[in-house]
Amino acid sequence: MARAMTKEEFQKKIDEKYGEGEWTVEEYKGSRLPLVILHKCGKEKRLTRASTFSSGGRDHCEECKALEVGRPKLTFEELSERITDATYGTYELVELVDSTNFTVNHKSCNRPPFKTSVTRFFTRGQRCQCSKKGIVGRKPDSEVACYE
């Protein structure tokens, strides 16, 4: 019968496979038992079997990869222009927190600037509370051609 690997031996195997310092073994009780590992970014991962991790295919952290592959980062000027175009000037960018979160001001009401995200603002259309969904962002009546 084969001898079970120790936590240190398993860590060495992981370091050889993925690179030293990429993953740290937090809890290891055997290859067929649950495993807790920590990525260098700080994300903890729990797996049902240690052997599934050591067999390969996990050379990256899913969260780190999602950030690398994610949408392109917009500059303040690019996002400001996109907001202005999408809302016909009724909103203005106040602060760019990071590549997907920002603070915006609705010029048509007295509400203070509020934080939102690219997904909430552009995709879902969740904007100022004073407006009904779908109304904000339409062209002002002065710009709409009347064909009556």
PDB file of C-alpha atoms in Angstrom:
ATOM      1  CA  MET A   1       0.000   0.000   0.000  1.00  0.00           C
ATOM      2  CA  ALA A   2       1.295   3.450  -0.953  1.00  0.00           C
ATOM      3  CA  ARG A   3       2.171   5.932   1.750  1.00  0.00           C
ATOM      4  CA  ALA A   4      -0.067   9.042   1.944  1.00  0.00           C
ATOM      5  CA  MET A   5       1.565  12.344   1.036  1.00  0.00           C
ATOM      6  CA  THR A   6       2.102  14.900   3.755  1.00  0.00           C
ATOM      7  CA  LYS A   7       0.900  18.489   3.430  1.00  0.00           C
ATOM      8  CA  GLU A   8       4.485  19.619   2.729  1.00  0.00           C
ATOM      9  CA  GLU A   9       4.949  16.996  -0.008  1.00  0.00           C
ATOM     10  CA  PHE A  10       1.660  17.994  -1.610  1.00  0.00           C
ATOM     11  CA  GLN A  11       2.682  21.690  -1.462  1.00  0.00           C
ATOM     12  CA  LYS A  12       5.957  20.810  -3.196  1.00  0.00           C
ATOM     13  CA  LYS A  13       4.032  18.947  -5.920  1.00  0.00           C
ATOM     14  CA  ILE A  14       1.762  21.977  -6.434  1.00  0.00           C
ATOM     15  CA  ASP A  15       4.773  24.343  -6.564  1.00  0.00           C
ATOM     16  CA  GLU A  16       6.437  22.165  -9.213  1.00  0.00           C
ATOM     17  CA  LYS A  17       3.279  22.039 -11.309  1.00  0.00           C
ATOM     18  CA  TYR A  18       2.036  25.654 -11.054  1.00  0.00           C
ATOM     19  CA  GLY A  19       5.074  27.615  -9.921  1.00  0.00           C
ATOM     20  CA  GLU A  20       6.297  28.454  -6.469  1.00  0.00           C
ATOM     21  CA  GLY A  21       4.033  30.842  -4.581  1.00  0.00           C
ATOM     22  CA  GLU A  22       1.103  30.612  -7.027  1.00  0.00           C
ATOM     23  CA  TRP A  23      -0.997  28.399  -4.688  1.00  0.00           C
ATOM     24  CA  THR A  24      -0.606  27.725  -0.948  1.00  0.00           C
ATOM     25  CA  VAL A  25      -2.070  24.587   0.592  1.00  0.00           C
ATOM     26  CA  GLU A  26      -4.078  25.612   3.653  1.00  0.00           C
ATOM     27  CA  GLU A  27      -5.727  22.274   4.580  1.00  0.00           C
ATOM     28  CA  TYR A  28      -4.687  18.873   3.274  1.00  0.00           C
ATOM     29  CA  LYS A  29      -5.643  15.506   4.804  1.00  0.00           C
ATOM     30  CA  GLY A  30      -5.114  13.212   1.822  1.00  0.00           C
ATOM     31  CA  SER A  31      -5.518  13.071  -1.939  1.00  0.00           C
ATOM     32  CA  ARG A  32      -9.087  11.768  -1.797  1.00  0.00           C
ATOM     33  CA  LEU A  33     -10.252  14.208   0.852  1.00  0.00           C
ATOM     34  CA  PRO A  34     -11.296  17.877   0.690  1.00  0.00           C
ATOM     35  CA  LEU A  35      -8.610  20.474   0.093  1.00  0.00           C
ATOM     36  CA  VAL A  36      -8.417  24.179   0.939  1.00  0.00           C
ATOM     37  CA  ILE A  37      -5.931  26.210  -1.105  1.00  0.00           C
ATOM     38  CA  LEU A  38      -5.133  29.903  -1.272  1.00  0.00           C
ATOM     39  CA  HIS A  39      -4.182  31.753  -4.456  1.00  0.00           C
ATOM     40  CA  LYS A  40      -1.511  34.463  -4.333  1.00  0.00           C
ATOM     41  CA  CYS A  41      -4.279  37.060  -4.877  1.00  0.00           C
ATOM     42  CA  GLY A  42      -5.823  36.057  -1.532  1.00  0.00           C
ATOM     43  CA  LYS A  43      -8.802  34.100  -2.897  1.00  0.00           C
ATOM     44  CA  GLU A  44      -9.449  30.888  -0.965  1.00  0.00           C
ATOM     45  CA  LYS A  45     -10.724  27.859  -2.843  1.00  0.00           C
ATOM     46  CA  ARG A  46     -12.304  24.709  -1.387  1.00  0.00           C
ATOM     47  CA  LEU A  47     -12.237  21.527  -3.451  1.00  0.00           C
ATOM     48  CA  THR A  48     -13.905  18.206  -2.759  1.00  0.00           C
ATOM     49  CA  ARG A  49     -10.757  16.206  -3.595  1.00  0.00           C
ATOM     50  CA  ALA A  50      -7.111  17.182  -3.525  1.00  0.00           C
ATOM     51  CA  SER A  51      -6.362  14.847  -6.414  1.00  0.00           C
ATOM     52  CA  THR A  52      -8.608  16.838  -8.787  1.00  0.00           C
ATOM     53  CA  PHE A  53      -6.496  19.936  -8.168  1.00  0.00           C
ATOM     54  CA  SER A  54      -3.119  18.232  -8.480  1.00  0.00           C
ATOM     55  CA  SER A  55      -4.117  16.487 -11.710  1.00  0.00           C
ATOM     56  CA  GLY A  56      -3.934  19.792 -13.587  1.00  0.00           C
ATOM     57  CA  GLY A  57      -6.020  22.336 -15.429  1.00  0.00           C
ATOM     58  CA  ARG A  58      -6.017  24.912 -12.637  1.00  0.00           C
ATOM     59  CA  ASP A  59      -2.955  26.970 -13.437  1.00  0.00           C
ATOM     60  CA  HIS A  60      -4.912  30.160 -12.792  1.00  0.00           C
ATOM     61  CA  CYS A  61      -7.380  31.568 -10.312  1.00  0.00           C
ATOM     62  CA  GLU A  62     -10.822  32.013 -11.901  1.00  0.00           C
ATOM     63  CA  GLU A  63     -11.227  35.462 -10.362  1.00  0.00           C
ATOM     64  CA  CYS A  64      -7.793  36.666 -11.513  1.00  0.00           C
ATOM     65  CA  LYS A  65      -8.428  35.330 -15.012  1.00  0.00           C
ATOM     66  CA  ALA A  66     -11.830  37.033 -15.133  1.00  0.00           C
ATOM     67  CA  LEU A  67     -10.163  40.356 -14.326  1.00  0.00           C
ATOM     68  CA  GLU A  68      -7.511  39.838 -17.032  1.00  0.00           C
ATOM     69  CA  VAL A  69     -10.000  38.779 -19.701  1.00  0.00           C
ATOM     70  CA  GLY A  70     -12.714  41.242 -18.636  1.00  0.00           C
ATOM     71  CA  ARG A  71     -13.928  44.249 -20.548  1.00  0.00           C
ATOM     72  CA  PRO A  72     -11.409  46.913 -21.494  1.00  0.00           C
ATOM     73  CA  LYS A  73     -10.736  49.603 -18.932  1.00  0.00           C
ATOM     74  CA  LEU A  74     -12.235  52.968 -19.818  1.00  0.00           C
ATOM     75  CA  THR A  75     -10.548  56.261 -19.031  1.00  0.00           C
ATOM     76  CA  PHE A  76     -12.460  59.088 -17.353  1.00  0.00           C
ATOM     77  CA  GLU A  77     -12.846  60.909 -20.687  1.00  0.00           C
ATOM     78  CA  GLU A  78     -14.042  57.805 -22.573  1.00  0.00           C
ATOM     79  CA  LEU A  79     -16.624  56.912 -19.922  1.00  0.00           C
ATOM     80  CA  SER A  80     -17.768  60.527 -19.650  1.00  0.00           C
ATOM     81  CA  GLU A  81     -18.346  60.689 -23.394  1.00  0.00           C
ATOM     82  CA  ARG A  82     -20.173  57.355 -23.371  1.00  0.00           C
ATOM     83  CA  ILE A  83     -22.479  58.513 -20.548  1.00  0.00           C
ATOM     84  CA  THR A  84     -23.196  61.818 -22.283  1.00  0.00           C
ATOM     85  CA  ASP A  85     -23.962  60.100 -25.603  1.00  0.00           C
ATOM     86  CA  ALA A  86     -26.166  57.417 -24.033  1.00  0.00           C
ATOM     87  CA  THR A  87     -28.216  59.876 -21.968  1.00  0.00           C
ATOM     88  CA  TYR A  88     -28.208  62.884 -24.313  1.00  0.00           C
ATOM     89  CA  GLY A  89     -26.383  64.981 -21.747  1.00  0.00           C
ATOM     90  CA  THR A  90     -28.772  64.432 -18.828  1.00  0.00           C
ATOM     91  CA  TYR A  91     -26.047  62.726 -16.753  1.00  0.00           C
ATOM     92  CA  GLU A  92     -22.468  63.720 -16.057  1.00  0.00           C
ATOM     93  CA  LEU A  93     -19.588  61.637 -14.762  1.00  0.00           C
ATOM     94  CA  VAL A  94     -18.298  62.881 -11.407  1.00  0.00           C
ATOM     95  CA  GLU A  95     -15.730  60.247 -10.400  1.00  0.00           C
ATOM     96  CA  LEU A  96     -14.302  57.054 -11.874  1.00  0.00           C
ATOM     97  CA  VAL A  97     -13.806  54.687  -8.920  1.00  0.00           C
ATOM     98  CA  ASP A  98     -12.330  51.811 -10.939  1.00  0.00           C
ATOM     99  CA  SER A  99     -12.762  50.341 -14.406  1.00  0.00           C
ATOM    100  CA  THR A 100     -16.415  49.374 -13.832  1.00  0.00           C
ATOM    101  CA  ASN A 101     -17.694  51.529 -10.940  1.00  0.00           C
ATOM    102  CA  PHE A 102     -18.240  55.261 -11.041  1.00  0.00           C
ATOM    103  CA  THR A 103     -20.137  58.180  -9.520  1.00  0.00           C
ATOM    104  CA  VAL A 104     -22.586  60.027 -11.732  1.00  0.00           C
ATOM    105  CA  ASN A 105     -24.788  63.115 -11.359  1.00  0.00           C
ATOM    106  CA  HIS A 106     -28.279  63.451 -12.822  1.00  0.00           C
ATOM    107  CA  LYS A 107     -28.570  67.071 -13.952  1.00  0.00           C
ATOM    108  CA  SER A 108     -32.387  67.046 -14.057  1.00  0.00           C
ATOM    109  CA  CYS A 109     -33.057  66.613 -10.330  1.00  0.00           C
ATOM    110  CA  ASN A 110     -31.748  67.590  -6.907  1.00  0.00           C
ATOM    111  CA  ARG A 111     -30.542  64.121  -5.974  1.00  0.00           C
ATOM    112  CA  PRO A 112     -26.867  64.058  -4.918  1.00  0.00           C
ATOM    113  CA  PRO A 113     -24.411  62.190  -7.170  1.00  0.00           C
ATOM    114  CA  PHE A 114     -24.705  58.424  -6.764  1.00  0.00           C
ATOM    115  CA  LYS A 115     -22.448  55.430  -7.289  1.00  0.00           C
ATOM    116  CA  THR A 116     -23.287  52.885  -9.961  1.00  0.00           C
ATOM    117  CA  SER A 117     -21.587  50.406 -12.277  1.00  0.00           C
ATOM    118  CA  VAL A 118     -21.261  50.005 -16.024  1.00  0.00           C
ATOM    119  CA  THR A 119     -23.611  47.006 -15.967  1.00  0.00           C
ATOM    120  CA  ARG A 120     -26.302  48.697 -13.864  1.00  0.00           C
ATOM    121  CA  PHE A 121     -26.138  51.990 -15.742  1.00  0.00           C
ATOM    122  CA  PHE A 122     -25.843  50.872 -19.374  1.00  0.00           C
ATOM    123  CA  THR A 123     -27.100  47.287 -19.572  1.00  0.00           C
ATOM    124  CA  ARG A 124     -29.896  47.273 -17.002  1.00  0.00           C
ATOM    125  CA  GLY A 125     -30.864  50.924 -17.394  1.00  0.00           C
ATOM    126  CA  GLN A 126     -30.917  51.449 -13.616  1.00  0.00           C
ATOM    127  CA  ARG A 127     -30.306  55.129 -13.291  1.00  0.00           C
ATOM    128  CA  CYS A 128     -31.762  57.932 -11.160  1.00  0.00           C
ATOM    129  CA  GLN A 129     -34.662  57.165  -8.827  1.00  0.00           C
ATOM    130  CA  CYS A 130     -36.569  60.205 -10.071  1.00  0.00           C
ATOM    131  CA  SER A 131     -37.000  58.637 -13.504  1.00  0.00           C
ATOM    132  CA  LYS A 132     -39.006  55.685 -14.633  1.00  0.00           C
ATOM    133  CA  LYS A 133     -37.038  52.959 -16.354  1.00  0.00           C
ATOM    134  CA  GLY A 134     -36.824  53.628 -20.071  1.00  0.00           C
ATOM    135  CA  ILE A 135     -37.600  57.357 -19.915  1.00  0.00           C
ATOM    136  CA  VAL A 136     -34.148  58.598 -18.911  1.00  0.00           C
ATOM    137  CA  GLY A 137     -31.807  58.642 -21.842  1.00  0.00           C
ATOM    138  CA  ARG A 138     -34.359  59.426 -24.506  1.00  0.00           C
ATOM    139  CA  LYS A 139     -33.793  62.396 -26.737  1.00  0.00           C
ATOM    140  CA  PRO A 140     -35.397  65.580 -25.411  1.00  0.00           C
ATOM    141  CA  ASP A 141     -38.666  66.481 -27.150  1.00  0.00           C
ATOM    142  CA  SER A 142     -36.930  69.365 -28.930  1.00  0.00           C
ATOM    143  CA  GLU A 143     -34.667  66.882 -30.735  1.00  0.00           C
ATOM    144  CA  VAL A 144     -37.363  64.385 -31.732  1.00  0.00           C
ATOM    145  CA  ALA A 145     -38.737  64.940 -35.204  1.00  0.00           C
ATOM    146  CA  CYS A 146     -42.507  65.174 -35.260  1.00  0.00           C
ATOM    147  CA  TYR A 147     -44.216  63.458 -38.194  1.00  0.00           C
ATOM    148  CA  GLU A 148     -47.832  64.253 -37.331  1.00  0.00           C
TER     149      GLU A 148
END
